[in-house]
CSV table of C-alpha atoms and ligand atoms in Angstrom, one decimal:
chain,number,residue,atom,x,y,z
E,13,UNK,CA,102.6,102.5,69.1
E,14,UNK,CA,105.9,104.3,69.4
E,15,UNK,CA,108.5,101.7,70.4
E,16,UNK,CA,111.7,103.7,70.9
E,17,UNK,CA,114.8,101.8,71.4
E,18,UNK,CA,116.3,104.3,73.8
E,19,UNK,CA,118.0,103.6,77.1
E,20,UNK,CA,115.8,104.1,80.1
E,21,UNK,CA,116.1,107.7,81.3
E,22,UNK,CA,117.5,108.6,84.7
E,23,UNK,CA,114.8,108.7,87.3
E,24,UNK,CA,112.3,111.3,86.1
E,25,UNK,CA,110.5,113.7,88.4
E,26,UNK,CA,106.7,113.4,88.6
E,27,UNK,CA,104.1,116.1,88.3
E,28,UNK,CA,102.5,117.6,85.2
E,29,UNK,CA,105.9,118.6,83.8
E,30,UNK,CA,106.4,114.9,83.0
E,31,UNK,CA,105.9,114.7,79.2
E,32,UNK,CA,102.2,113.9,78.7
E,33,UNK,CA,102.7,111.1,76.2
E,34,UNK,CA,102.5,107.4,75.8
E,35,UNK,CA,106.0,106.1,75.1
E,36,UNK,CA,107.0,102.5,75.0
E,37,UNK,CA,110.8,101.7,75.0
E,38,UNK,CA,110.4,98.1,76.0
E,39,UNK,CA,107.7,95.4,76.0
E,40,UNK,CA,105.4,95.7,79.0
E,41,UNK,CA,106.6,94.6,81.5
E,42,UNK,CA,110.2,95.7,80.8
E,43,UNK,CA,113.3,94.0,82.3
E,44,UNK,CA,113.6,96.3,85.3
E,45,UNK,CA,109.9,95.7,86.2
E,46,UNK,CA,110.4,92.0,85.7
E,47,UNK,CA,113.3,92.0,88.1
E,48,UNK,CA,111.3,93.9,90.7
E,49,UNK,CA,108.4,91.5,90.2
E,50,UNK,CA,110.8,88.6,91.0
E,51,UNK,CA,111.9,90.4,94.2
E,52,UNK,CA,108.2,91.1,95.0
E,53,UNK,CA,107.4,87.4,94.8
E,54,UNK,CA,110.1,86.6,97.3
E,55,UNK,CA,109.4,89.5,99.7
E,56,UNK,CA,105.7,90.4,99.5
E,57,UNK,CA,102.8,88.3,100.7
E,58,UNK,CA,101.2,86.4,97.8
E,59,UNK,CA,97.8,87.9,98.8
E,60,UNK,CA,98.9,91.3,97.7
E,61,UNK,CA,98.1,91.2,94.0
E,62,UNK,CA,99.0,93.7,91.2
E,63,UNK,CA,96.8,94.5,88.2
E,64,UNK,CA,99.9,95.0,86.0
E,65,UNK,CA,103.4,93.7,86.6
E,66,UNK,CA,104.8,97.1,86.3
E,67,UNK,CA,106.8,99.3,88.8
E,68,UNK,CA,106.5,103.0,88.7
E,69,UNK,CA,109.4,105.5,89.0
E,70,UNK,CA,107.4,108.8,88.5
E,71,UNK,CA,103.9,109.9,87.7
E,72,UNK,CA,102.2,113.2,86.8
E,73,UNK,CA,99.1,114.5,85.1
E,74,UNK,CA,97.8,111.5,83.1
E,75,UNK,CA,100.9,109.4,82.8
E,76,UNK,CA,102.9,106.9,84.9
E,77,UNK,CA,106.6,106.4,84.0
E,78,UNK,CA,107.8,102.9,84.8
E,79,UNK,CA,111.3,101.8,85.9
E,80,UNK,CA,112.1,100.9,82.3
E,81,UNK,CA,111.3,104.4,81.0
E,82,UNK,CA,107.9,103.5,79.5
E,83,UNK,CA,105.4,106.2,79.8
E,84,UNK,CA,101.9,104.7,80.3
E,85,UNK,CA,98.6,106.4,80.0
E,86,UNK,CA,96.7,106.2,83.3
E,87,UNK,CA,93.1,105.3,83.2
E,88,UNK,CA,93.0,104.1,86.8
E,89,UNK,CA,94.2,106.9,89.0
E,90,UNK,CA,95.4,104.3,91.5
E,91,UNK,CA,91.7,103.3,91.8
E,92,UNK,CA,90.1,106.7,91.7
E,93,UNK,CA,92.6,108.4,94.1
E,94,UNK,CA,94.8,110.8,92.0
E,95,UNK,CA,91.7,112.6,90.6
E,96,UNK,CA,93.5,115.9,91.0
E,97,UNK,CA,96.4,114.5,89.0
E,98,UNK,CA,99.4,112.5,90.2
E,99,UNK,CA,102.0,114.5,92.1
E,100,UNK,CA,99.8,117.6,91.6
E,101,UNK,CA,102.0,120.7,92.3
E,102,UNK,CA,99.5,122.2,94.7
E,103,UNK,CA,99.3,119.0,96.7
E,104,UNK,CA,103.0,118.5,96.7
E,105,UNK,CA,103.7,122.0,97.8
E,106,UNK,CA,101.1,121.9,100.6
E,107,UNK,CA,102.3,118.5,101.9
E,108,UNK,CA,106.0,119.4,101.6
E,109,UNK,CA,105.4,122.6,103.6
E,110,UNK,CA,103.5,120.7,106.3
E,111,UNK,CA,106.3,118.0,106.4
E,112,UNK,CA,108.8,120.7,107.3
E,113,UNK,CA,106.6,121.9,110.2
E,114,UNK,CA,105.6,118.7,111.9
E,115,UNK,CA,104.6,115.2,110.7
E,116,UNK,CA,102.4,114.0,113.5
E,117,UNK,CA,101.0,114.8,116.9
E,118,UNK,CA,98.0,112.5,117.0
E,119,UNK,CA,95.0,114.7,116.8
E,120,UNK,CA,93.4,113.1,119.8
E,121,UNK,CA,96.5,114.1,121.9
E,122,UNK,CA,97.1,117.6,120.6
E,123,UNK,CA,95.3,119.2,117.7
E,124,UNK,CA,96.2,121.3,114.6
E,125,UNK,CA,94.3,123.6,112.4
E,126,UNK,CA,94.5,121.5,109.2
E,127,UNK,CA,92.3,118.8,110.7
E,128,UNK,CA,89.6,121.3,111.6
E,129,UNK,CA,89.9,123.0,108.2
E,130,UNK,CA,89.3,119.7,106.4
E,131,UNK,CA,86.3,119.0,108.6
E,132,UNK,CA,84.9,122.5,107.9
E,133,UNK,CA,85.4,122.0,104.1
E,134,UNK,CA,83.7,118.6,104.2
E,135,UNK,CA,80.8,119.9,106.2
E,136,UNK,CA,80.4,122.6,103.6
E,137,UNK,CA,80.7,120.5,100.5
E,138,UNK,CA,78.9,117.2,101.3
E,139,UNK,CA,75.2,117.0,100.3
E,140,UNK,CA,72.6,118.3,102.8
E,141,UNK,CA,71.9,121.8,104.1
E,142,UNK,CA,72.0,121.0,107.8
E,143,UNK,CA,74.5,121.2,110.7
E,144,UNK,CA,77.3,118.7,110.2
E,145,UNK,CA,80.3,117.2,111.9
E,146,UNK,CA,83.3,115.3,110.5
E,147,UNK,CA,85.7,112.7,111.9
E,148,UNK,CA,88.9,111.8,110.0
E,149,UNK,CA,90.5,108.4,109.5
E,150,UNK,CA,93.1,106.8,107.2
E,151,UNK,CA,91.4,104.4,104.8
E,152,UNK,CA,88.0,104.0,103.2
E,153,UNK,CA,87.3,100.8,105.1
E,154,UNK,CA,88.2,102.4,108.4
E,155,UNK,CA,85.8,105.3,107.7
E,156,UNK,CA,83.0,102.8,106.8
E,157,UNK,CA,83.6,101.0,110.0
E,158,UNK,CA,83.3,104.2,111.9
E,159,UNK,CA,80.2,105.3,110.1
E,160,UNK,CA,78.6,102.0,111.2
E,161,UNK,CA,79.8,102.6,114.8
E,162,UNK,CA,78.3,106.1,114.8
E,163,UNK,CA,75.0,104.9,113.3
E,164,UNK,CA,74.8,102.1,115.9
E,165,UNK,CA,75.6,104.6,118.7
E,166,UNK,CA,73.0,107.1,117.5
E,167,UNK,CA,70.2,104.5,117.1
E,168,UNK,CA,71.1,102.0,119.8
E,169,UNK,CA,70.3,99.4,117.1
E,170,UNK,CA,72.8,96.9,115.6
E,171,UNK,CA,71.6,95.6,112.2
E,172,UNK,CA,73.1,97.0,109.0
E,173,UNK,CA,71.7,96.6,105.5
E,174,UNK,CA,74.1,96.5,102.5
E,175,UNK,CA,73.4,95.7,98.8
E,176,UNK,CA,74.2,93.2,96.1
E,177,UNK,CA,77.4,94.0,94.3
E,178,UNK,CA,78.5,96.3,97.2
E,179,UNK,CA,82.1,96.9,98.0
E,180,UNK,CA,83.0,98.6,101.3
E,181,UNK,CA,86.5,97.3,102.1
E,182,UNK,CA,88.5,94.5,103.4
E,183,UNK,CA,88.4,94.8,107.2
E,184,UNK,CA,86.4,92.4,109.2
E,185,UNK,CA,83.2,94.4,109.3
E,186,UNK,CA,83.6,95.8,105.8
E,187,UNK,CA,84.1,92.3,104.3
E,188,UNK,CA,80.8,91.5,105.8
E,189,UNK,CA,79.3,94.5,104.0
E,190,UNK,CA,81.1,93.6,100.7
E,191,UNK,CA,79.1,91.3,98.5
E,192,UNK,CA,81.7,89.4,96.4
E,193,UNK,CA,83.5,86.4,97.8
E,194,UNK,CA,86.6,86.1,95.5
E,195,UNK,CA,89.0,87.7,96.0
E,196,UNK,CA,87.8,89.8,99.0
E,197,UNK,CA,86.3,87.3,101.5
E,198,UNK,CA,87.1,83.7,100.7
E,199,UNK,CA,88.8,82.0,103.7
E,200,UNK,CA,88.8,85.2,105.8
E,201,UNK,CA,85.6,84.7,107.8
E,202,UNK,CA,83.8,84.6,110.1
E,203,UNK,CA,82.5,88.0,109.2
E,204,UNK,CA,80.8,90.6,111.3
E,205,UNK,CA,77.2,89.6,112.2
E,206,UNK,CA,73.9,91.4,111.7
E,207,UNK,CA,74.5,92.4,108.1
E,208,UNK,CA,71.6,91.8,105.7
E,209,UNK,CA,71.7,92.2,102.0
E,210,UNK,CA,69.2,93.7,99.6
E,211,UNK,CA,68.9,93.7,95.8
E,212,UNK,CA,70.5,96.7,94.1
E,213,UNK,CA,68.9,98.6,91.3
E,214,UNK,CA,70.8,97.5,88.2
E,215,UNK,CA,68.9,98.8,85.2
E,216,UNK,CA,71.0,96.9,82.5
E,217,UNK,CA,70.2,93.6,84.2
E,218,UNK,CA,66.8,94.1,86.0
E,219,UNK,CA,65.1,96.5,83.6
E,220,UNK,CA,63.2,98.0,86.6
E,221,UNK,CA,62.3,101.6,87.3
E,222,UNK,CA,63.9,103.1,90.4
E,223,UNK,CA,60.6,103.0,92.3
E,224,UNK,CA,60.0,99.3,91.5
E,225,UNK,CA,63.5,98.3,92.3
E,226,UNK,CA,63.2,100.2,95.7
E,227,UNK,CA,59.9,98.5,96.4
E,228,UNK,CA,61.5,95.1,95.8
E,229,UNK,CA,64.6,95.9,97.9
E,230,UNK,CA,62.5,97.2,100.8
E,231,UNK,CA,60.2,94.2,100.7
E,232,UNK,CA,63.3,91.9,100.8
E,233,UNK,CA,64.7,93.8,103.8
E,234,UNK,CA,61.5,93.8,105.7
E,235,UNK,CA,61.2,90.0,105.2
E,236,UNK,CA,64.7,89.5,106.7
E,237,UNK,CA,64.7,91.8,109.7
E,238,UNK,CA,62.4,94.1,111.8
E,239,UNK,CA,62.9,97.7,110.8
E,240,UNK,CA,63.2,98.8,114.4
E,241,UNK,CA,66.4,96.7,114.6
E,242,UNK,CA,68.1,98.4,111.7
E,243,UNK,CA,70.7,100.9,112.6
E,244,UNK,CA,71.7,101.9,109.0
E,245,UNK,CA,71.5,101.2,105.3
E,246,UNK,CA,74.8,101.7,103.5
E,247,UNK,CA,75.0,102.2,99.8
E,248,UNK,CA,77.4,103.4,97.1
E,249,UNK,CA,75.4,106.0,95.0
E,250,UNK,CA,77.2,104.5,92.0
E,251,UNK,CA,78.8,101.2,92.8
E,252,UNK,CA,82.5,100.9,92.3
E,253,UNK,CA,84.1,97.4,92.5
E,254,UNK,CA,80.7,95.8,91.9
E,255,UNK,CA,80.6,97.1,88.3
E,256,UNK,CA,80.0,100.9,88.2
E,257,UNK,CA,76.3,100.1,88.6
E,258,UNK,CA,74.2,103.3,88.3
E,259,UNK,CA,70.9,102.9,90.0
E,260,UNK,CA,67.7,103.8,88.2
E,261,UNK,CA,66.3,107.3,88.8
E,262,UNK,CA,64.3,107.4,92.0
E,263,UNK,CA,65.8,104.3,93.6
E,264,UNK,CA,68.0,106.2,96.1
E,265,UNK,CA,65.5,108.8,97.2
E,266,UNK,CA,62.8,106.1,97.7
E,267,UNK,CA,65.2,104.1,99.9
E,268,UNK,CA,66.1,107.2,101.9
E,269,UNK,CA,62.4,108.1,102.5
E,270,UNK,CA,61.7,104.6,103.7
E,271,UNK,CA,64.8,104.6,106.0
E,272,UNK,CA,63.9,107.9,107.5
E,273,UNK,CA,60.4,106.8,108.2
E,274,UNK,CA,61.8,104.0,110.3
E,275,UNK,CA,64.6,105.9,112.1
E,276,UNK,CA,67.3,104.2,110.1
E,277,UNK,CA,70.5,106.1,109.3
E,278,UNK,CA,71.3,106.4,105.6
E,279,UNK,CA,75.0,106.1,104.9
E,280,UNK,CA,76.4,107.0,101.4
E,281,UNK,CA,79.7,105.3,100.7
E,282,UNK,CA,81.2,108.0,98.4
E,283,UNK,CA,84.8,106.6,98.8
E,284,UNK,CA,85.1,106.0,95.0
E,285,UNK,CA,82.5,108.4,93.7
E,286,UNK,CA,83.5,111.5,95.8
E,287,UNK,CA,85.3,114.7,94.9
E,288,UNK,CA,84.3,115.7,91.4
E,289,UNK,CA,84.9,112.2,90.0
E,290,UNK,CA,81.4,111.8,88.6
E,291,UNK,CA,80.9,115.3,87.3
E,292,UNK,CA,79.4,116.5,90.6
E,293,UNK,CA,81.2,117.1,93.9
E,294,UNK,CA,79.4,114.0,95.2
E,295,UNK,CA,77.6,111.3,93.2
E,296,UNK,CA,74.6,111.6,95.6
E,297,UNK,CA,73.8,114.9,94.0
E,298,UNK,CA,73.0,113.3,90.6
E,299,UNK,CA,70.1,111.5,92.2
E,300,UNK,CA,68.6,114.0,94.6
E,301,UNK,CA,69.9,111.7,97.4
E,302,UNK,CA,70.6,113.3,100.8
E,303,UNK,CA,72.3,110.8,103.1
E,304,UNK,CA,72.6,111.3,106.8
E,305,UNK,CA,76.3,110.3,106.8
E,306,UNK,CA,78.8,110.4,103.9
E,307,UNK,CA,81.9,108.3,103.8
E,308,UNK,CA,84.8,109.7,101.8
E,309,UNK,CA,88.5,108.7,101.1
E,310,UNK,CA,90.4,108.1,97.9
E,311,UNK,CA,90.4,111.4,95.9
E,312,UNK,CA,90.2,113.5,99.1
E,313,UNK,CA,93.9,114.0,99.7
E,314,UNK,CA,95.4,113.7,96.2
E,315,UNK,CA,97.2,110.4,96.9
E,316,UNK,CA,97.9,110.6,100.6
E,317,UNK,CA,95.9,108.3,102.9
E,318,UNK,CA,93.0,110.2,104.5
E,319,UNK,CA,89.3,109.3,104.9
E,320,UNK,CA,86.3,110.9,106.6
E,321,UNK,CA,82.8,110.4,107.9
E,322,UNK,CA,80.7,113.5,107.6
E,323,UNK,CA,77.1,113.9,108.5
E,324,UNK,CA,74.2,115.2,110.6
E,325,UNK,CA,75.6,116.8,113.8
E,326,UNK,CA,73.1,115.0,116.1
E,327,UNK,CA,74.1,111.6,114.6
E,328,UNK,CA,77.8,112.3,114.5
E,329,UNK,CA,77.8,113.6,118.1
E,330,UNK,CA,76.0,110.6,119.4
E,331,UNK,CA,79.3,108.8,119.9
E,332,UNK,CA,80.7,109.6,123.3
E,333,UNK,CA,83.7,111.8,123.8
E,334,UNK,CA,86.8,109.7,123.1
E,335,UNK,CA,84.8,107.0,121.3
E,336,UNK,CA,86.2,107.8,117.9
E,337,UNK,CA,89.8,108.2,116.8
E,338,UNK,CA,93.0,106.3,116.0
E,339,UNK,CA,96.7,107.1,116.1
E,340,UNK,CA,97.1,108.4,112.5
E,341,UNK,CA,93.5,109.5,111.6
E,342,UNK,CA,93.6,113.0,110.0
E,343,UNK,CA,97.4,113.0,109.8
E,344,UNK,CA,98.6,116.7,109.3
E,345,UNK,CA,100.5,116.0,106.0
E,346,UNK,CA,97.4,114.3,104.6
E,347,UNK,CA,95.2,117.2,105.8
E,348,UNK,CA,97.5,119.7,104.1
E,349,UNK,CA,97.3,117.7,100.9
E,350,UNK,CA,93.5,117.4,101.2
E,351,UNK,CA,93.1,121.2,101.5
E,352,UNK,CA,95.1,121.7,98.3
E,353,UNK,CA,93.2,118.9,96.5
E,354,UNK,CA,89.8,120.3,97.6
E,355,UNK,CA,90.8,123.8,96.3
E,356,UNK,CA,91.5,122.1,92.9
E,357,UNK,CA,88.2,120.2,93.0
E,358,UNK,CA,86.4,123.5,93.6
E,359,UNK,CA,88.4,125.3,90.9
E,360,UNK,CA,87.0,123.6,87.7
E,361,UNK,CA,87.6,119.8,88.2
E,362,UNK,CA,83.8,119.1,88.4
E,363,UNK,CA,83.4,120.6,84.9
E,364,UNK,CA,86.5,118.8,83.7
E,365,UNK,CA,85.0,115.4,84.8
E,366,UNK,CA,81.9,116.3,82.6
E,367,UNK,CA,84.2,117.1,79.6
E,368,UNK,CA,85.9,113.7,80.1
E,369,UNK,CA,82.5,112.1,80.1
E,370,UNK,CA,81.5,113.8,76.8
E,371,UNK,CA,84.7,112.7,75.1
E,372,UNK,CA,84.6,109.2,76.3
E,373,UNK,CA,80.9,108.5,75.9
E,374,UNK,CA,80.9,109.6,72.3
E,375,UNK,CA,83.7,107.1,71.5
E,376,UNK,CA,82.3,104.3,73.6
E,377,UNK,CA,78.8,104.6,72.2
E,378,UNK,CA,80.2,104.6,68.7
E,379,UNK,CA,82.0,101.3,69.5
E,380,UNK,CA,78.8,99.9,71.1
E,381,UNK,CA,76.8,100.6,68.0
E,382,UNK,CA,78.8,98.1,66.0
E,383,UNK,CA,79.4,95.5,68.6
E,384,UNK,CA,76.8,93.4,70.4
E,385,UNK,CA,79.4,92.3,73.0
E,386,UNK,CA,79.4,95.8,74.5
E,387,UNK,CA,76.2,95.2,76.4
E,388,UNK,CA,76.1,98.5,78.4
E,389,UNK,CA,78.0,101.7,78.5
E,390,UNK,CA,77.3,103.6,81.7
E,391,UNK,CA,78.6,105.9,84.4
E,392,UNK,CA,79.0,109.6,85.1
E,393,UNK,CA,81.8,112.0,84.7
E,394,UNK,CA,85.2,110.4,84.7
E,395,UNK,CA,83.7,107.2,86.3
E,396,UNK,CA,82.6,105.2,83.2
E,397,UNK,CA,82.3,101.5,82.4
E,398,UNK,CA,81.6,99.1,79.6
E,399,UNK,CA,79.9,95.8,80.5
E,400,UNK,CA,81.0,93.0,78.2
E,401,UNK,CA,78.7,90.1,77.4
E,402,UNK,CA,78.5,87.1,75.2
E,403,UNK,CA,76.9,88.2,71.9
E,404,UNK,CA,74.8,85.1,71.6
E,405,UNK,CA,73.6,84.6,75.2
E,406,UNK,CA,73.9,88.1,76.7
E,407,UNK,CA,75.7,86.5,79.7
E,408,UNK,CA,78.7,88.3,81.4
E,409,UNK,CA,81.9,87.5,79.5
E,410,UNK,CA,84.8,87.7,82.0
E,411,UNK,CA,87.1,85.9,79.6
E,412,UNK,CA,86.6,88.6,76.9
E,413,UNK,CA,87.2,91.3,79.6
E,414,UNK,CA,90.5,89.7,80.6
E,415,UNK,CA,91.7,89.5,77.0
E,416,UNK,CA,90.7,93.2,76.4
E,417,UNK,CA,92.5,94.3,79.5
E,418,UNK,CA,95.7,92.3,78.7
E,419,UNK,CA,95.8,93.8,75.1
E,420,UNK,CA,95.3,97.3,76.5
E,421,UNK,CA,98.0,96.8,79.1
E,422,UNK,CA,100.5,95.6,76.5
E,423,UNK,CA,99.9,98.9,74.6
E,424,UNK,CA,101.0,101.0,77.6
E,425,UNK,CA,97.6,101.9,79.1
E,426,UNK,CA,96.7,101.3,82.7
E,427,UNK,CA,93.2,99.9,82.7
E,428,UNK,CA,91.1,98.3,85.5
E,429,UNK,CA,88.3,95.9,85.4
E,430,UNK,CA,85.6,95.3,88.0
E,431,UNK,CA,82.1,93.7,88.4
E,432,UNK,CA,80.8,90.9,90.5
E,433,UNK,CA,81.1,88.8,87.3
E,434,UNK,CA,84.4,90.2,86.3
E,435,UNK,CA,83.0,91.5,83.0
E,436,UNK,CA,83.2,95.3,83.4
E,437,UNK,CA,86.0,97.5,82.0
E,438,UNK,CA,86.2,100.7,84.1
E,439,UNK,CA,87.6,104.1,83.2
E,440,UNK,CA,88.9,106.3,86.1
E,441,UNK,CA,91.3,108.7,84.5
E,442,UNK,CA,92.9,111.5,86.5
E,443,UNK,CA,90.9,114.6,85.9
E,444,UNK,CA,94.2,116.2,84.9
E,445,UNK,CA,94.5,114.0,81.8
E,446,UNK,CA,94.7,115.9,78.5
E,447,UNK,CA,92.2,115.3,75.8
E,448,UNK,CA,94.7,113.9,73.4
E,449,UNK,CA,96.0,111.3,75.8
E,450,UNK,CA,92.4,110.4,76.7
E,451,UNK,CA,91.4,109.9,73.1
E,452,UNK,CA,94.5,107.8,72.4
E,453,UNK,CA,93.7,105.5,75.3
E,454,UNK,CA,90.1,105.2,74.1
E,455,UNK,CA,91.2,104.3,70.6
E,456,UNK,CA,93.5,101.6,72.1
E,457,UNK,CA,90.6,100.3,74.2
E,458,UNK,CA,88.1,100.2,71.4
E,459,UNK,CA,90.6,98.6,69.0
E,460,UNK,CA,91.4,96.0,71.7
E,461,UNK,CA,87.7,95.1,72.1
E,462,UNK,CA,87.2,95.0,68.3
E,463,UNK,CA,90.1,92.6,68.0
E,464,UNK,CA,89.4,90.4,71.0
J,276,PLP,C1,83.1,102.3,97.6
J,276,PLP,C2,84.3,101.9,98.4
J,276,PLP,N1,84.2,101.9,99.8
J,276,PLP,C3,85.2,101.5,100.5
J,276,PLP,C4,86.4,101.2,99.9
J,276,PLP,C5,87.6,100.8,100.8
J,276,PLP,O1,88.5,101.8,100.8
J,276,PLP,P1,90.0,101.5,101.3
J,276,PLP,O2,90.6,100.6,100.2
J,276,PLP,O3,90.7,102.8,101.3
J,276,PLP,O4,89.9,100.8,102.6
J,276,PLP,C6,86.6,101.3,98.5
J,276,PLP,C7,87.9,100.9,97.9
J,276,PLP,O5,87.9,100.6,96.8
J,276,PLP,C8,85.5,101.6,97.8
J,276,PLP,O6,85.5,101.7,96.4
């Protein structure tokens, strides 16, 4: 660790010109972050938590610079958002140019080309070689809500099936779809009705083939509800908050085949997995999974709020004219940013995610070989996870996970955890991170596990 006793620099500018280094000039958090934390406690609702008590002044490439002048390695990308890199120059230029033209019209009042261009790009890029349509929204949860509305409108049915460990957001309906109570649901009910839950393929825990896991899931669904009442099944092709659970080969296609045989709309929630993150443009591609509707957000606009539902034209067009929308959905600045981000995803970032996977997996598998507490190393591309367990019992070890994260944070690395049992460390670096920074962060993580 370099602990330089230098005064905090004047506010740095973000983007990749920011020195790509880990640099600690204070303990984490430093005094300026602590002062802001105190103001936050007085001004911001308690329910709005923070993973690290650190406030950011600038960010770029693979680093965040805090208000004390510490430069932190970013393994979180603001939860899989700044995949293209923080303050990416292409995104900044496109958004800035749009800001100077106009900031808002409300697309449902008067249109603009950027919205249509984003829709065209998503129709082209999402899985499935069929006619598609897209509608744009602001957040992942809002897009999930709209995917459900569209599926209900197309099928004239109401029931939705979601999975164990699922996370789909924090709005009323998406809380109902989300599996985990704390911190997402407790005290916030009642939740949207007519949601049924099925077991997810979780190879590390269930040891089942994809076909067997699908058979069990389908059996469970059919025991709970009549298939002709089900509007949609919604699933994350690789689960995010639930623990980066990668289903066994064959699970997703078997589910899709069953759904189609019963006229049920298949919705892939690619909010966290989309846009090169997993070493494919969309995670569905890894599994030969062709959903009817795909929900995207996060990485789509390089840090600006934008989300989408894209899917089969006949399903998307089932909603009546005027039935979909919202004041800010498909904001022109966010659309301009998205077009720049999409150009970057198509220009080598899918391959970059695979390079990150190779570097990280080599290091993580080496650590796993010598440590029975690293129960599983899994994921794809730059969406990788370690599941930590008690060496004696094999049970999830959330306490160990908390200690590891705290040690890594203290060393100046932004690291997130997840999992229904709170025992999964997840890696979501910006795809713009350099090899050296990535290796340094992995060394810090592996040392933290070894010493915890
Ligand atoms: C798979 C998935 N769906 C939906 C959401 C909700 O997105 P948002 O937080 O933008 O509402 C998330 C957010 O983490 C997510 O990971």
